Coordinates of C-alpha atoms in Angstrom, one line a residue:
M1 CA 0.5 -0.1 -0.2
R2 CA 1.3 3.0 -0.9
R3 CA 2.2 5.6 1.9
P4 CA -0.3 8.4 2.2
L5 CA 0.7 11.5 0.2
R6 CA 0.0 13.9 3.0
E7 CA 2.2 12.2 5.4
E8 CA 5.3 12.8 2.8
F9 CA 3.9 16.8 2.7
A10 CA 4.6 16.4 6.6
T11 CA 7.8 15.6 6.2
R12 CA 10.1 16.5 3.3
V13 CA 10.0 18.8 0.2
V14 CA 7.6 16.7 -2.7
V15 CA 9.5 17.6 -6.2
A16 CA 5.9 17.3 -8.4
D17 CA 6.4 17.2 -12.6
G18 CA 6.4 20.3 -15.2
A19 CA 4.7 21.9 -18.4
M20 CA 2.4 18.9 -19.5
G21 CA 1.1 20.6 -23.2
T22 CA 4.3 20.9 -24.7
M23 CA 5.7 17.5 -24.6
L24 CA 2.4 16.3 -25.8
Q25 CA 3.2 18.8 -28.5
A26 CA 6.1 17.3 -28.9
A27 CA 5.1 14.1 -29.9
D28 CA 3.5 15.5 -32.3
P29 CA -0.3 14.1 -32.2
T30 CA -1.8 14.3 -35.2
M31 CA -5.4 15.6 -36.2
D32 CA -7.1 11.9 -36.9
D33 CA -5.8 11.5 -32.6
F34 CA -7.4 14.7 -31.8
L35 CA -10.1 13.7 -33.2
G36 CA -10.4 16.2 -34.9
L37 CA -10.7 18.6 -32.1
E38 CA -7.4 20.1 -32.4
G39 CA -6.0 21.6 -29.2
C40 CA -8.1 19.3 -26.3
N41 CA -5.2 17.6 -25.5
E42 CA -7.8 15.4 -22.7
I43 CA -9.1 13.6 -26.0
L44 CA -5.6 12.0 -25.5
N45 CA -6.5 10.0 -22.4
T46 CA -8.9 7.6 -24.6
T47 CA -6.9 8.3 -28.6
R48 CA -3.3 8.3 -27.2
P49 CA -2.8 6.8 -23.7
D50 CA 0.3 6.0 -25.5
I51 CA 2.3 9.7 -25.9
V52 CA 0.1 10.9 -22.3
R53 CA 2.1 7.6 -20.4
S54 CA 5.3 9.0 -21.8
V55 CA 5.2 12.5 -21.0
H56 CA 4.3 10.8 -17.2
D57 CA 7.7 8.1 -17.7
A58 CA 9.7 11.0 -18.7
Y59 CA 9.3 13.3 -15.3
F60 CA 9.5 9.9 -14.0
A61 CA 12.9 9.4 -14.9
V62 CA 14.4 12.0 -13.8
G63 CA 13.2 12.1 -10.3
V64 CA 10.0 13.8 -9.8
D65 CA 7.5 12.0 -7.3
C66 CA 4.2 13.1 -8.4
V67 CA 3.5 14.1 -11.9
E68 CA 0.0 15.7 -12.8
T69 CA -2.6 13.9 -15.0
N70 CA -2.8 15.4 -18.0
T71 CA -6.9 16.6 -17.2
F72 CA -6.3 20.7 -17.0
G73 CA -9.5 20.7 -19.3
T74 CA -11.2 18.0 -18.1
N75 CA -13.6 21.2 -17.1
L76 CA -17.1 21.8 -18.3
A77 CA -16.1 25.4 -19.6
A78 CA -13.6 24.8 -21.8
L79 CA -14.3 21.0 -22.7
A80 CA -18.1 22.6 -23.9
E81 CA -15.7 24.8 -26.3
Y82 CA -15.0 21.4 -28.4
G83 CA -18.7 20.8 -27.6
V84 CA -17.9 17.2 -25.6
E85 CA -18.7 18.2 -22.0
D86 CA -19.8 15.4 -21.7
R87 CA -17.0 12.9 -21.4
I88 CA -16.0 15.0 -18.3
Y89 CA -15.8 11.8 -16.2
E90 CA -14.6 9.2 -18.8
L91 CA -11.5 11.9 -19.9
S92 CA -11.4 12.5 -15.9
E93 CA -10.9 9.0 -15.0
A94 CA -9.2 7.6 -18.1
G95 CA -5.6 10.8 -17.1
A96 CA -5.6 9.6 -13.8
R97 CA -5.6 6.2 -14.1
I98 CA -2.8 6.7 -16.8
A99 CA -0.7 8.7 -14.2
R100 CA -1.6 5.9 -11.8
E101 CA 0.1 3.1 -14.3
S102 CA 2.8 4.8 -15.1
A103 CA 3.7 6.0 -10.7
D104 CA 2.7 2.3 -10.4
A105 CA 5.6 0.9 -12.7
F106 CA 8.2 3.2 -11.7
T107 CA 7.9 2.3 -8.1
A108 CA 7.8 -1.5 -9.2
Q109 CA 10.9 -1.0 -9.7
D110 CA 12.4 0.6 -7.0
G111 CA 10.7 1.0 -4.0
R112 CA 9.8 4.2 -4.4
P113 CA 7.0 5.8 -3.7
R114 CA 5.3 7.4 -6.7
W115 CA 2.3 9.8 -6.4
V116 CA -0.4 11.3 -8.3
L117 CA -2.3 14.8 -8.2
G118 CA -5.1 14.8 -9.7
S119 CA -5.4 17.8 -12.3
M120 CA -8.9 20.3 -12.1
G121 CA -8.2 23.5 -14.6
P122 CA -9.5 26.9 -13.9
G123 CA -11.8 27.2 -17.9
T124 CA -12.4 30.2 -19.7
K125 CA -16.0 31.1 -17.9
L126 CA -15.9 33.5 -15.0
P127 CA -18.7 33.1 -13.1
T128 CA -18.2 36.9 -11.4
L129 CA -18.5 38.5 -14.6
G130 CA -21.7 36.2 -14.5
H131 CA -19.8 33.6 -18.2
I132 CA -21.6 31.2 -16.4
T133 CA -23.6 29.2 -12.8
Y134 CA -21.9 29.2 -10.0
D135 CA -23.9 25.7 -9.7
R136 CA -23.6 24.8 -12.8
L137 CA -19.4 24.7 -12.5
R138 CA -20.0 23.5 -8.9
V139 CA -22.0 20.0 -10.1
A140 CA -19.4 19.4 -13.2
Y141 CA -16.0 20.2 -10.9
Q142 CA -17.8 17.3 -8.9
E143 CA -17.8 14.8 -11.9
N144 CA -14.2 15.6 -13.0
A145 CA -12.9 15.6 -8.8
E146 CA -14.9 11.9 -9.1
G147 CA -13.2 10.3 -12.7
L148 CA -10.3 11.8 -11.1
I149 CA -10.4 9.6 -7.7
R150 CA -11.5 6.9 -9.1
G151 CA -8.7 6.9 -11.4
G152 CA -6.8 6.7 -8.7
A153 CA -5.5 9.5 -8.2
D154 CA -3.3 10.9 -4.4
A155 CA -4.3 14.5 -4.3
L156 CA -6.6 17.2 -6.3
L157 CA -4.7 20.1 -7.4
V158 CA -7.2 22.6 -8.2
E159 CA -5.3 25.4 -9.9
T160 CA -4.0 28.0 -11.6
T161 CA -7.9 29.8 -11.1
Q162 CA -8.0 33.5 -11.2
D163 CA -11.4 33.9 -9.8
L164 CA -12.6 33.1 -6.2
L165 CA -16.5 32.4 -6.8
Q166 CA -14.7 29.3 -9.4
T167 CA -12.2 28.4 -7.4
K168 CA -14.9 27.7 -4.3
A169 CA -17.0 25.5 -6.6
A170 CA -14.2 23.8 -7.7
V171 CA -13.2 22.7 -4.2
I172 CA -16.3 22.3 -2.6
G173 CA -17.1 20.4 -5.8
A174 CA -13.9 18.7 -4.6
R175 CA -15.0 17.8 -1.8
R176 CA -18.4 16.6 -2.4
A177 CA -16.7 14.2 -4.7
L178 CA -13.7 12.9 -1.7
D179 CA -16.9 12.6 -0.1
W180 CA -19.3 10.8 -2.5
C181 CA -16.6 8.6 -3.3
G182 CA -15.4 8.1 0.6
M183 CA -11.6 9.6 -0.9
G184 CA -11.9 12.5 2.3
D185 CA -8.9 11.5 4.0
L186 CA -7.0 12.6 0.2
P187 CA -5.6 15.8 -0.5
L188 CA -7.4 18.7 -1.4
I189 CA -4.6 21.2 -3.0
V190 CA -5.0 24.6 -4.5
Q191 CA -2.8 27.3 -6.8
V192 CA -4.4 30.3 -7.0
T193 CA -3.0 32.8 -10.3
V194 CA -1.9 36.2 -8.9
E195 CA -1.4 39.2 -11.9
A196 CA 2.3 40.8 -12.4
T197 CA -0.1 43.8 -9.7
G198 CA -0.8 41.4 -7.5
T199 CA -4.0 40.9 -7.9
M200 CA -6.1 37.7 -9.0
L201 CA -7.1 38.6 -12.0
L202 CA -10.0 39.7 -10.6
G203 CA -8.5 42.3 -8.1
S204 CA -8.5 39.8 -5.4
E205 CA -5.7 39.5 -2.6
I206 CA -3.7 36.7 -1.5
G207 CA -4.8 37.4 1.3
A208 CA -8.7 37.3 1.0
A209 CA -8.6 34.5 -1.0
L210 CA -6.6 32.9 2.5
T211 CA -9.9 34.1 3.5
A212 CA -11.9 33.0 1.3
L213 CA -10.5 29.4 0.5
E214 CA -8.9 28.1 3.9
P215 CA -12.7 27.3 5.7
L216 CA -13.7 25.4 2.2
G217 CA -11.3 22.3 4.2
I218 CA -7.6 22.7 2.2
D219 CA -4.8 21.3 2.7
M220 CA -2.1 23.8 1.1
I221 CA -2.4 26.5 -1.1
G222 CA 0.0 28.7 -3.8

């Protein structure tokens, strides 16, 4: 049984991977691989899992402890742009499963634990600006998180968020998924994007973000 990631966070620096998109582009997938949905990297989780797996393998090979799933865009706003928003769960689960297989294979080689961070990206619609309703986002993020959990993620990473309301929708959706799946012990990590102005895109300062998010039961914020 792999050691819980939260225990590692408490005792040492845990090293994660780097960029996913540029690595996928370097593999030169075809338009057929994308099913005609050029730029929808998450489709590759089902059409070319070998390419996605090769990215995870490359990061583990150079010594990282964790890899992020290829699911940055498996959210309602991003997939709706391609007309495949009904595939949120499927693509999330597939992305987590590929990363899990890579992590377990490397651990089997040398006994060193590796972990999978389930990536939950921000999408392109900001509820604070009325682009989308909070309730629709929350429900879709819960579906996203459930797929990641079922696929074998060791933690959920709500990342690169720009709108505090969107961030809260993702966090609460993730929390509900963790409870629903009986996996409430998995860490929940949040990353907010701070502009050169020192605030998030819509003007929230980091102190405001902390005040809004800490009561929601997150383990780490960055």
